Short mmCIF file of C-alpha atoms in Angstrom, two decimals:
data_model
loop_
_atom_site.label_atom_id
_atom_site.label_comp_id
_atom_site.label_asym_id
_atom_site.label_seq_id
_atom_site.Cartn_x
_atom_site.Cartn_y
_atom_site.Cartn_z
CA MET A 16 55.98 -0.10 26.51
CA ASN A 17 56.38 -3.51 24.59
CA THR A 18 54.90 -2.97 21.12
CA THR A 19 55.59 -6.73 19.59
CA HIS A 20 53.43 -9.23 20.17
CA ASP A 21 54.07 -12.54 20.68
CA PRO A 22 51.31 -14.65 18.77
CA HIS A 23 50.83 -17.31 21.03
CA LYS A 24 50.21 -14.62 23.97
CA PRO A 25 47.07 -12.98 24.50
CA PHE A 26 47.82 -9.53 23.44
CA ASN A 27 46.29 -7.50 26.56
CA ASP A 28 48.88 -5.29 26.68
CA LEU A 29 47.65 -3.94 23.45
CA PRO A 30 49.33 -0.44 23.19
CA PRO A 31 46.38 2.77 23.39
CA LEU A 32 46.20 5.23 20.45
CA PRO A 33 47.24 7.32 18.82
CA PRO A 34 50.48 5.12 18.15
CA SER A 35 53.73 6.06 19.36
CA VAL A 36 55.10 6.35 15.40
CA ASP A 37 54.33 9.19 12.93
CA ILE A 38 51.25 8.53 11.47
CA GLU A 39 51.19 11.68 9.36
CA THR A 40 53.81 11.56 7.16
CA LYS A 41 54.41 13.34 4.13
CA ALA A 42 52.68 10.21 1.59
CA VAL A 43 49.41 9.09 4.00
CA LEU A 44 48.93 13.51 3.80
CA LYS A 45 48.77 13.42 0.49
CA LYS A 46 46.50 10.47 0.27
CA THR A 47 44.18 12.14 2.42
CA THR A 48 43.46 14.78 0.74
CA SER A 49 42.62 12.84 -2.61
CA CYS A 50 40.64 10.26 -0.20
CA GLY A 51 39.29 13.16 1.04
CA ARG A 52 38.08 15.01 -2.26
CA ALA A 53 36.89 11.76 -3.49
CA LEU A 54 34.49 11.38 -0.24
CA ALA A 55 33.26 15.30 -1.13
CA GLU A 56 32.57 14.16 -4.37
CA LEU A 57 30.03 11.41 -3.53
CA LYS A 58 28.36 13.10 -0.63
CA GLY A 59 27.77 15.57 -3.14
CA ILE A 60 26.34 13.64 -5.80
CA GLY A 61 24.08 12.13 -3.47
CA ARG A 62 22.70 15.57 -2.50
CA VAL A 63 21.64 16.24 -6.43
CA ILE A 64 19.36 13.25 -6.47
CA PRO A 65 15.85 14.35 -4.78
CA ASN A 66 15.30 11.11 -3.09
CA GLN A 67 18.43 9.74 -1.47
CA ALA A 68 16.43 6.91 0.49
CA LEU A 69 15.65 5.47 -3.15
CA LEU A 70 19.37 4.26 -3.66
CA ILE A 71 19.99 3.33 0.17
CA ASP A 72 19.02 -0.27 0.35
CA SER A 73 20.34 -1.86 -3.10
CA LEU A 74 23.75 -0.44 -2.54
CA ILE A 75 23.65 -1.32 1.19
CA LEU A 76 22.67 -4.76 0.21
CA GLN A 77 25.49 -4.93 -1.75
CA GLU A 78 27.55 -4.15 1.09
CA ALA A 79 26.02 -6.73 3.12
CA GLN A 80 26.89 -8.99 1.09
CA ALA A 81 30.56 -8.14 0.61
CA SER A 82 30.96 -7.98 4.06
CA SER A 83 29.59 -11.38 4.62
CA GLU A 84 31.53 -13.10 1.84
CA ILE A 85 35.09 -11.33 3.16
CA GLU A 86 33.90 -14.10 6.38
CA ASN A 87 33.41 -16.81 3.85
CA ILE A 88 29.84 -16.25 3.73
CA VAL A 89 28.56 -16.80 0.50
CA THR A 90 25.43 -15.90 -1.03
CA THR A 91 23.98 -14.57 -4.91
CA SER A 92 22.64 -10.88 -5.05
CA ASP A 93 19.92 -12.96 -6.66
CA ALA A 94 19.01 -14.79 -3.61
CA VAL A 95 19.52 -11.89 -1.29
CA TYR A 96 17.81 -9.34 -3.29
CA LYS A 97 14.64 -11.81 -3.78
CA ALA A 98 14.64 -12.66 0.26
CA PHE A 99 15.08 -8.68 1.12
CA SER A 100 11.24 -8.61 -0.77
CA ALA A 101 9.64 -11.57 -0.90
CA GLN A 102 7.96 -13.47 2.24
CA THR A 103 8.93 -16.89 2.23
CA GLY A 104 10.78 -19.25 4.68
CA GLN A 105 12.90 -20.72 2.11
CA ILE A 106 15.69 -18.61 2.79
CA ASP A 107 19.67 -19.85 2.93
CA LEU A 108 21.54 -19.36 6.07
CA ALA A 109 24.14 -17.19 4.46
CA THR A 110 21.54 -15.24 2.56
CA LYS A 111 20.14 -15.02 6.30
CA GLU A 112 23.24 -13.76 7.60
CA VAL A 113 23.42 -11.31 4.81
CA LEU A 114 20.00 -9.59 5.87
CA ARG A 115 21.25 -9.68 9.06
CA TYR A 116 24.12 -7.57 8.00
CA ARG A 117 21.97 -4.77 6.63
CA GLU A 118 19.50 -4.71 9.35
CA ALA A 119 22.30 -3.99 12.16
CA LEU A 120 23.68 -1.13 9.82
CA TRP A 121 20.43 0.27 9.72
CA TYR A 122 20.08 -0.03 13.62
CA ALA A 123 23.20 1.00 14.22
CA PHE A 124 23.08 4.03 11.71
CA ASN A 125 19.68 5.46 13.28
CA GLU A 126 20.99 5.13 16.94
CA MET A 127 24.26 7.07 16.00
CA LYS A 128 22.80 9.63 14.21
CA ARG A 129 20.19 9.97 17.54
CA GLN A 130 22.95 9.85 19.73
CA GLN A 131 25.95 11.06 18.06
CA VAL A 132 28.37 8.51 20.11
CA LEU A 133 29.96 5.07 18.97
CA SER A 134 29.62 3.33 22.00
CA THR A 135 31.11 -0.34 22.92
CA ASN A 136 26.90 -1.24 23.67
CA LEU A 137 26.24 -0.13 20.58
CA PHE A 138 29.01 -2.56 18.98
CA VAL A 139 27.46 -5.05 21.16
CA LYS A 140 24.15 -4.72 19.97
CA CYS A 141 25.52 -4.74 15.76
CA VAL A 142 27.04 -8.38 17.03
CA GLN A 143 23.34 -9.64 18.46
CA ILE A 144 21.73 -8.58 15.68
CA ILE A 145 24.58 -9.67 12.87
CA ARG A 146 24.44 -13.43 15.12
CA GLU A 147 20.82 -13.34 16.08
CA ASN A 148 21.54 -14.17 19.50
CA THR A 149 22.18 -12.56 22.98
CA ALA A 150 26.20 -12.80 22.88
CA GLY A 151 28.39 -9.86 24.24
CA ILE A 152 31.79 -9.10 25.13
CA ARG A 153 33.98 -12.46 25.08
CA LYS A 154 34.64 -14.13 28.33
CA THR A 155 36.16 -17.67 27.64
CA PRO A 156 39.63 -17.72 26.77
CA GLY A 157 41.23 -19.50 24.21
CA THR A 158 40.34 -17.81 20.79
CA ARG A 159 42.90 -17.54 18.27
CA ILE A 160 43.32 -16.44 14.83
CA VAL A 161 44.80 -19.29 12.85
CA ASN A 162 46.46 -19.58 8.96
CA GLN A 163 43.80 -21.43 7.43
CA THR A 164 46.47 -23.07 5.07
CA THR A 165 49.23 -23.93 8.09
CA GLY A 166 46.65 -24.17 10.68
CA ASP A 167 49.93 -21.88 12.50
CA ILE A 168 49.00 -19.22 15.14
CA ILE A 169 49.08 -15.93 14.20
CA TYR A 170 47.39 -13.86 16.81
CA THR A 171 46.44 -14.37 20.27
CA PRO A 172 43.46 -11.10 21.18
CA PRO A 173 43.12 -9.91 24.39
CA GLU A 174 41.49 -12.03 26.82
CA GLY A 175 39.29 -11.16 30.19
CA GLU A 176 36.04 -9.99 29.65
CA GLN A 177 37.27 -6.84 32.06
CA ARG A 178 40.34 -6.20 30.16
CA ILE A 179 38.45 -6.52 26.65
CA ARG A 180 35.72 -3.68 28.25
CA GLU A 181 39.13 -1.80 29.34
CA LEU A 182 40.43 -1.91 25.94
CA LEU A 183 37.13 -0.66 24.09
CA HIS A 184 36.74 1.98 26.61
CA GLU A 185 39.86 3.84 25.48
CA LEU A 186 38.94 3.34 21.92
CA GLU A 187 35.74 4.73 22.61
CA LYS A 188 37.36 7.84 24.06
CA PHE A 189 39.91 7.81 21.14
CA ILE A 190 37.16 8.11 18.67
CA HIS A 191 35.47 11.02 20.12
CA SER A 192 38.75 12.59 21.02
CA GLU A 193 39.76 16.14 19.42
CA ASP A 194 42.83 15.50 18.39
CA GLY A 195 43.74 17.14 15.40
CA ILE A 196 43.76 13.82 13.54
CA ASP A 197 42.37 13.83 10.40
CA PRO A 198 39.12 11.47 10.71
CA LEU A 199 39.83 9.48 7.63
CA ILE A 200 43.76 8.72 9.35
CA LYS A 201 41.31 8.19 12.62
CA LEU A 202 39.20 5.84 10.79
CA ALA A 203 42.17 3.47 9.67
CA LEU A 204 43.83 3.80 13.15
CA ILE A 205 40.02 2.97 14.82
CA HIS A 206 39.37 -0.18 12.26
CA TYR A 207 42.98 -1.61 13.47
CA GLN A 208 41.87 -1.66 17.02
CA PHE A 209 39.05 -2.64 16.96
CA GLU A 210 39.73 -6.04 14.75
CA ALA A 211 42.94 -6.48 17.30
CA ILE A 212 40.78 -6.09 20.63
CA HIS A 213 38.80 -8.96 18.75
CA PRO A 214 35.64 -8.22 21.45
CA PHE A 215 33.46 -10.89 20.32
CA GLY A 216 33.42 -15.02 19.78
CA ASP A 217 32.19 -14.08 16.06
CA GLY A 218 31.00 -10.94 14.17
CA ASN A 219 34.21 -8.59 14.82
CA GLY A 220 35.27 -8.22 11.01
CA ARG A 221 31.57 -7.40 9.93
CA THR A 222 30.71 -5.32 13.00
CA GLY A 223 34.56 -3.50 12.49
CA ARG A 224 33.33 -3.05 8.86
CA ILE A 225 30.05 -1.32 10.06
CA ILE A 226 32.25 0.71 12.40
CA ASN A 227 33.92 2.57 9.52
CA LEU A 228 30.84 3.62 8.24
CA LEU A 229 29.09 5.10 11.25
CA TYR A 230 32.47 6.70 11.87
CA LEU A 231 32.76 8.45 8.60
CA SER A 232 28.85 9.45 9.06
CA LEU A 233 29.52 11.12 12.43
CA ASN A 234 31.95 12.92 10.90
CA ASP A 235 29.62 14.53 8.16
CA LEU A 236 31.92 12.66 5.21
CA LEU A 237 28.83 10.74 4.49
CA ASP A 238 25.25 11.36 4.66
CA TYR A 239 24.42 7.78 4.46
CA PRO A 240 26.21 4.63 4.91
CA VAL A 241 26.45 3.76 1.01
CA LEU A 242 30.17 3.36 0.81
CA TYR A 243 30.79 -0.16 -0.90
CA LEU A 244 34.20 -0.47 0.89
CA SER A 245 34.19 -4.05 1.25
CA LYS A 246 34.77 -4.85 -1.84
CA TYR A 247 37.53 -3.01 -1.95
CA ILE A 248 39.01 -5.41 0.82
CA ILE A 249 37.44 -8.65 -0.92
CA ASP A 250 39.63 -7.30 -3.97
CA ASN A 251 42.93 -6.88 -1.67
CA ARG A 252 42.12 -9.34 0.73
CA ALA A 253 45.91 -11.05 1.43
CA GLU A 254 46.84 -7.54 1.59
CA TYR A 255 44.39 -6.74 3.85
CA TYR A 256 45.57 -9.00 6.34
CA ARG A 257 49.09 -8.89 5.95
CA LEU A 258 48.86 -5.25 6.75
CA LEU A 259 47.24 -5.95 10.03
CA ARG A 260 49.93 -8.12 10.75
CA GLY A 261 52.49 -5.53 10.25
CA ILE A 262 51.05 -3.25 12.81
CA THR A 263 50.98 -6.41 15.57
CA LYS A 264 54.10 -7.50 14.51
CA GLU A 265 56.18 -4.34 13.87
CA GLN A 266 54.20 -1.01 14.32
CA ASN A 267 54.30 -0.54 10.66
CA TRP A 268 51.52 1.44 10.65
CA GLU A 269 51.93 3.97 7.32
CA PRO A 270 51.27 1.21 4.74
CA TRP A 271 47.98 0.30 6.62
CA ILE A 272 46.92 3.85 6.55
CA LEU A 273 47.49 4.23 3.00
CA TYR A 274 45.81 1.03 2.02
CA MET A 275 42.66 2.40 4.11
CA LEU A 276 42.46 5.21 2.66
CA GLU A 277 42.82 3.86 -1.43
CA GLY A 278 40.33 1.79 -0.12
CA ILE A 279 37.82 4.72 0.83
CA GLU A 280 39.01 6.54 -2.23
CA GLN A 281 38.41 3.84 -4.99
CA THR A 282 35.03 3.16 -3.02
CA ALA A 283 34.23 7.03 -3.41
CA SER A 284 34.25 6.77 -6.79
CA HIS A 285 33.24 3.66 -7.83
CA THR A 286 30.06 4.95 -5.28
CA ARG A 287 29.76 7.68 -6.87
CA ASN A 288 29.56 6.46 -10.75
CA LYS A 289 27.00 3.84 -9.79
CA ILE A 290 24.87 6.50 -8.07
CA LEU A 291 25.06 8.36 -11.28
CA ALA A 292 24.44 5.46 -13.02
CA ILE A 293 21.28 4.14 -11.38
CA LYS A 294 19.92 8.06 -11.49
CA ALA A 295 20.30 8.05 -15.20
CA LEU A 296 18.93 4.84 -15.43
CA MET A 297 15.87 6.45 -13.25
CA ASP A 298 15.48 9.03 -15.51
CA THR A 299 15.29 6.78 -18.56
CA THR A 300 12.35 4.56 -16.82
CA THR A 301 10.33 7.92 -16.20
CA GLU A 302 10.33 8.44 -19.44
CA MET A 303 9.76 5.42 -21.13
CA ALA A 304 7.35 4.70 -18.75
CA ARG A 305 5.64 8.34 -19.20
CA ASN A 306 5.29 7.89 -22.68
CA ARG A 307 4.43 4.03 -23.39
CA LEU A 308 1.95 3.22 -19.95
CA PRO A 309 -1.58 4.76 -20.04
CA GLY A 310 -2.11 7.70 -18.13
CA ASN A 311 -3.67 6.39 -15.23
CA VAL A 312 -1.23 3.78 -14.26
CA PHE A 313 2.42 6.37 -14.37
CA SER A 314 2.99 8.05 -11.60
CA LYS A 315 6.81 9.30 -10.49
CA GLU A 316 6.01 7.64 -7.37
CA LEU A 317 5.51 4.52 -9.04
CA VAL A 318 8.97 4.68 -11.23
CA GLU A 319 10.99 5.69 -8.04
CA LEU A 320 9.57 2.76 -6.08
CA LEU A 321 10.79 0.54 -8.81
CA PHE A 322 14.12 1.94 -7.82
CA GLU A 323 14.30 0.89 -4.29
CA ARG A 324 14.85 -2.39 -4.39
CA PRO A 325 15.60 -5.00 -7.63
CA TYR A 326 12.60 -7.11 -6.88
CA THR A 327 8.89 -5.28 -6.46
CA LYS A 328 5.46 -7.05 -5.05
CA ILE A 329 2.00 -5.84 -5.16
CA GLN A 330 2.26 -5.09 -1.40
CA HIS A 331 5.05 -2.69 -1.82
CA LEU A 332 2.43 -0.66 -3.83
CA ILE A 333 -0.13 -0.72 -1.34
CA ASP A 334 2.32 -0.28 1.77
CA ARG A 335 3.28 2.85 -0.23
CA GLY A 336 -0.43 4.15 -1.02
CA ILE A 337 -0.14 4.39 -4.30
CA ALA A 338 -2.74 1.55 -5.49
CA ARG A 339 -4.94 -0.85 -3.85
CA ARG A 340 -4.31 -4.82 -4.36
CA GLU A 341 -6.48 -5.42 -7.76
CA THR A 342 -5.01 -1.56 -9.30
CA ALA A 343 -0.94 -2.56 -8.05
CA SER A 344 -1.19 -5.84 -10.02
CA LYS A 345 -2.62 -3.94 -12.94
CA TYR A 346 0.24 -1.80 -12.65
CA LEU A 347 2.44 -4.27 -12.26
CA LYS A 348 1.76 -6.40 -15.16
CA ALA A 349 1.39 -3.10 -17.39
CA LEU A 350 5.15 -2.51 -16.43
CA GLU A 351 6.30 -5.75 -17.65
CA ALA A 352 4.12 -5.55 -20.74
CA ILE A 353 6.48 -3.07 -21.60
CA HIS A 354 9.79 -4.98 -20.72
CA ILE A 355 10.38 -2.51 -17.43
CA LEU A 356 9.97 -5.59 -15.18
CA LYS A 357 10.04 -9.19 -15.44
CA SER A 358 8.14 -11.39 -13.34
CA GLN A 359 8.55 -14.77 -11.50
CA ARG A 360 7.32 -16.64 -8.76
CA VAL A 361 9.06 -16.97 -5.00
CA GLY A 362 7.38 -19.65 -2.72
CA LYS A 363 3.61 -18.11 -2.45
CA GLU A 364 4.29 -14.67 -4.10
CA THR A 365 5.01 -13.25 -7.86
CA LEU A 366 8.10 -10.47 -7.36
CA PHE A 367 8.66 -8.42 -10.32
CA LEU A 368 12.42 -7.49 -11.21
CA ASN A 369 13.05 -4.89 -12.67
CA THR A 370 15.80 -6.25 -14.78
CA ARG A 371 17.97 -2.93 -16.02
CA LEU A 372 18.45 -2.02 -11.94
CA TYR A 373 19.70 -5.73 -11.23
CA GLU A 374 22.27 -5.87 -14.23
CA LEU A 375 23.40 -2.09 -13.31
CA LEU A 376 23.82 -3.66 -9.94
CA SER A 377 25.51 -6.77 -10.58
CA HIS A 378 27.97 -4.75 -13.16
CA SER A 379 31.08 -4.68 -10.56
#
C-alpha cells in the first residue's frame, strides 16, 4: 500500500493502524515510562482529595477554553467562568462554544463510563453538542486543509460518507484491540488517525482532543478528564501541525509519538501541581472562614462550594441545601466582608468571585 499522500487528492487509502513501521523504539519506550509515572502521580494526588468533583469543572473549563483557542475561538477565562455561573443571554459566541465543549466532554465521559466503549456514534454526538446542530459524518466532497498564510493545500482528507465510516470503524477496532501496545503510544496513534480521517465538516480538532481524555480514562490512567493537554498544544502549535504532516507525508511516527508523550507528561505534572495548589488554598480558606465567620455561617460544605467554580451565587447555596435565599445572601456577604469573595453584577444577578481561586487558575 502506498503510504505517501498527494495533498490535492482525498486520502481514501489512509493506512490502518497500527503502522507498519517500528513505533516502540528505544526513545519511545523510555519516554512512555516517565509519562506513565507522571500520570500515575496525577491520578494518585487526585485520590487524596476528599471530593475530587470540587476541582473538576474549573479544570475542565480551562481545557475547554484552550481546546477552543486552538481553533481560533478565543475568549477570556473571566468570560467563561461568569457565563458558566450566570443566567444571562448576553454571552458572546466564542464563550458559548467553550461552554458547549465542556458539555460535550462531560456527556462523552459519562457515556464512556456507562458503556466502556468509544464509538463513532459517541464522536458524532460530541461534535453535535460542540456545534449545536445535527450534522454528522461529512457527505459533501471538497474539504481541504490549507496553509492560512499562503493558501496552499496541505491536506485533503478522505471523502465519501461510506469510506469515512469504514475508516472510523477500523479506528474503533484498533482502540479496543488487545494488541499489547502501550495505551500511551496508542493514544498518539489514535489522535493522528482521527485527525487524518477528519470525519466532520467542523469540530474535528476539539472532538479529537476529547477522545484523548476519554481514552486515558477508558484505560484507567485518569479517574476524571482533568488533563489540561490543549495548553501544551497551544504552546507548541507549529510543531503539532508539522509532526502531523510528517506522518502523512513520510510515515514519520517517532517524533509525533514523542511529542504527544512529552505533552502528556508535562501536562500531568502541571495539572498535579495545580490541584495541590487548589487543595492548599482550600485548606487555608477553610481555616480563615472558621476563624473569622460567625459560628452560624461557617460550614465545610459552604467553603467547598466556593471551590467548585470561581463564581458563586445565591442559587448555588439553595440548590445544595446549605441555606434558604435570604440566609444564603447573608452568608455570601459575610464571606465578602472577610475578603474571601468579591461581588459584582452580571446582568440581573449578583455573582461572588473567589478571588484567590481565580488568580490561581489564571496563573498558567
